[in-house]
Coordinates of C-alpha atoms in Angstrom, one line a residue:
M1 CA -14.4 -72.1 44.6
A2 CA -17.3 -70.9 46.8
K3 CA -16.9 -68.6 49.7
R4 CA -19.6 -68.4 52.5
L5 CA -20.4 -65.6 54.8
T6 CA -19.8 -66.0 58.5
K7 CA -22.7 -65.8 60.9
E8 CA -21.8 -62.2 61.8
Q9 CA -21.5 -61.2 58.1
K10 CA -24.9 -62.8 57.3
K11 CA -26.5 -60.8 60.1
R12 CA -24.9 -57.5 58.9
A13 CA -25.9 -58.2 55.3
S14 CA -29.5 -59.2 56.2
I15 CA -30.0 -56.1 58.4
C16 CA -28.7 -53.9 55.6
F17 CA -30.9 -55.2 52.8
E18 CA -34.0 -56.0 54.9
C19 CA -33.9 -52.4 56.3
G20 CA -33.9 -50.8 52.9
F21 CA -30.3 -50.5 51.7
I22 CA -29.6 -47.2 53.6
P23 CA -26.4 -45.8 52.1
S24 CA -24.8 -44.3 55.2
K25 CA -25.0 -43.5 58.9
E26 CA -25.6 -39.9 57.8
A27 CA -28.6 -41.0 55.7
W28 CA -29.9 -43.0 58.6
S29 CA -29.5 -40.0 61.0
N30 CA -31.6 -37.9 58.5
I31 CA -34.3 -40.6 58.4
C32 CA -34.3 -40.7 62.3
L33 CA -34.6 -36.9 62.5
K34 CA -37.6 -36.8 60.2
H35 CA -39.2 -39.6 62.2
G36 CA -41.7 -40.1 59.3
E37 CA -43.1 -43.0 57.3
D38 CA -39.6 -44.0 56.2
Y39 CA -38.4 -44.3 59.8
E40 CA -41.4 -46.3 60.8
T41 CA -40.9 -48.7 57.9
V42 CA -37.2 -49.2 58.7
R43 CA -38.0 -49.5 62.4
F44 CA -40.5 -52.3 61.7
M45 CA -37.8 -54.3 59.9
A46 CA -35.2 -53.4 62.5
D47 CA -37.4 -54.7 65.2
Q48 CA -37.4 -58.1 63.5
F49 CA -33.6 -58.2 64.2
D50 CA -34.1 -56.8 67.7
I51 CA -31.6 -53.9 67.1
S52 CA -31.7 -50.3 68.2
D53 CA -31.3 -47.2 66.0
D54 CA -27.6 -47.1 67.0
E55 CA -27.1 -50.7 65.7
M56 CA -28.5 -50.0 62.2
V57 CA -26.3 -51.5 59.5
T58 CA -26.0 -49.2 56.5
I59 CA -24.1 -50.0 53.3
E60 CA -21.1 -48.1 54.5
C61 CA -21.0 -50.3 57.6
L62 CA -20.4 -53.5 55.6
Q63 CA -17.0 -54.9 56.4
S64 CA -16.1 -57.3 53.5
K65 CA -16.4 -57.6 49.8
E66 CA -18.4 -60.8 50.2
E67 CA -21.1 -59.3 52.4
L68 CA -21.3 -56.2 50.1
H69 CA -21.7 -58.6 47.2
V70 CA -24.6 -60.4 48.9
V71 CA -26.3 -57.1 49.8
A72 CA -26.0 -56.0 46.1
D73 CA -27.5 -59.4 45.1
H74 CA -30.6 -58.6 47.2
Y75 CA -30.9 -55.0 45.9
N76 CA -34.5 -54.1 45.2
W77 CA -34.4 -52.6 41.7
D78 CA -38.1 -51.4 42.0
D79 CA -37.9 -49.4 45.1
E80 CA -34.4 -48.0 45.7
G81 CA -32.6 -45.1 44.1
V82 CA -29.2 -44.6 42.7
E83 CA -27.9 -43.2 46.0
S84 CA -27.8 -46.8 47.4
L85 CA -26.2 -48.1 44.1
Y86 CA -23.4 -45.5 44.4
A87 CA -22.9 -46.4 48.0
I88 CA -22.3 -50.0 46.9
L89 CA -20.1 -49.0 43.9
N90 CA -18.1 -46.5 45.9
H91 CA -17.6 -48.7 48.9
P92 CA -13.9 -49.5 49.5
H93 CA -14.7 -53.2 49.4
C94 CA -16.6 -53.2 46.1
D95 CA -15.2 -55.9 43.9
A96 CA -15.5 -56.0 40.1
G97 CA -17.8 -59.0 40.4
T98 CA -20.2 -56.9 42.5
G99 CA -20.1 -54.2 39.8
L100 CA -20.9 -56.8 37.1
L101 CA -23.7 -58.2 39.3
L102 CA -25.3 -54.7 39.5
F103 CA -24.9 -54.2 35.7
W104 CA -26.6 -57.5 34.8
K105 CA -29.3 -57.5 37.5
G106 CA -30.1 -53.9 36.8
S107 CA -30.3 -54.5 33.0
G108 CA -27.4 -52.1 32.3
Y109 CA -27.3 -53.5 28.8
S110 CA -30.7 -51.9 28.2
A111 CA -29.9 -48.6 29.9
L112 CA -26.8 -48.3 27.6
S113 CA -28.7 -49.1 24.4
P114 CA -29.8 -46.4 22.0
N115 CA -33.3 -46.8 23.4
P116 CA -32.8 -47.1 27.2
G117 CA -36.5 -47.8 27.9
V118 CA -37.4 -47.0 31.5
A119 CA -33.8 -46.2 32.6
T120 CA -33.4 -42.8 34.2
Q121 CA -30.5 -40.5 33.2
D122 CA -29.0 -41.2 36.7
E123 CA -29.1 -45.0 36.0
I124 CA -27.5 -44.5 32.6
V125 CA -24.7 -42.6 34.1
F126 CA -24.4 -45.2 36.9
F127 CA -24.0 -48.1 34.4
K128 CA -21.5 -46.1 32.3
E129 CA -19.5 -45.7 35.6
V130 CA -19.6 -49.5 36.2
Y131 CA -18.3 -50.1 32.7
D132 CA -15.5 -47.5 33.0
R133 CA -14.4 -48.9 36.3
F134 CA -14.4 -52.4 35.1
V135 CA -12.5 -51.9 31.8
N136 CA -10.0 -49.4 33.3
K137 CA -9.3 -51.7 36.3
K138 CA -10.5 -49.1 38.8
F139 CA -12.0 -51.7 41.2
N140 CA -9.8 -52.5 44.2
T141 CA -10.2 -56.2 43.6
Y142 CA -11.2 -58.6 40.8
D143 CA -11.7 -61.6 43.1
I144 CA -15.5 -62.3 43.0
A145 CA -16.6 -64.0 39.8
F146 CA -20.0 -63.2 38.3
D147 CA -21.2 -65.4 35.4
A148 CA -24.1 -63.7 33.7
Y149 CA -24.8 -66.8 31.6
Y150 CA -25.0 -69.1 34.6
E151 CA -27.1 -66.6 36.5
M152 CA -29.3 -66.3 33.4
Y153 CA -29.1 -62.5 33.0
V154 CA -27.9 -62.5 29.4
P155 CA -30.7 -61.6 27.0
S156 CA -31.6 -63.9 24.2
L157 CA -30.2 -63.2 20.8
E158 CA -33.7 -62.2 19.5
E159 CA -34.2 -59.8 22.4
Y160 CA -30.6 -58.5 22.0
L161 CA -31.1 -57.7 18.3
E162 CA -34.6 -56.4 18.6
N163 CA -33.6 -53.9 21.3
S164 CA -30.1 -53.1 20.1
Y165 CA -28.8 -53.9 23.6
V166 CA -25.2 -52.9 24.5
V167 CA -23.3 -55.7 26.1
P168 CA -19.7 -54.9 26.6
A169 CA -17.5 -57.9 25.5
E170 CA -15.3 -57.3 28.5
F171 CA -18.2 -58.2 30.8
L172 CA -18.2 -61.8 29.4
C173 CA -14.5 -62.5 29.9
P174 CA -13.5 -64.8 32.7
Y175 CA -11.2 -63.1 35.3
S176 CA -11.9 -65.0 38.6
K177 CA -13.2 -68.4 39.9
M178 CA -14.3 -67.3 43.4
Y179 CA -18.1 -67.2 43.9
V180 CA -19.9 -65.9 47.0
Q181 CA -22.5 -68.4 48.2
D182 CA -25.6 -66.5 49.1
C183 CA -27.3 -68.7 51.7
L184 CA -29.5 -66.2 53.4

């Protein structure tokens, strides 16, 4: 079963990720107060949506698990920090499938391995938190499916063995059949 975002949800999600995954209204206020390069970059993108500073959509403004999932799917792993990741993970609408999406897209299996590569200590702690929440059923819902095989995020056997990756078996178990269709 595929679930699609409404027009309103698409707009909120698009503003949120195109404007840089700002975690909260408070973080946005701080960016506005500094009125520096970060503000100008966000304003440039916000102008594409014809919105004012007061209409900025931050992660905490997202109103459904589906739009939060789409925002997480568009997360920029090269430019963002863990503050935005925690804003997604701690959002009251964060579904277990969104947690899995973050784990797989962020190469959590590498971060949790004996040689975590480029992962920072903050990222390692984040991926441990995703694992803990999933296996201890600490997500509010387990409705959104995330199939790491279908999405092609599971490393090859050779890569897995060579790098001693840690892939929790629980992350490969089916638990839902609802997928969020990202048509942005």
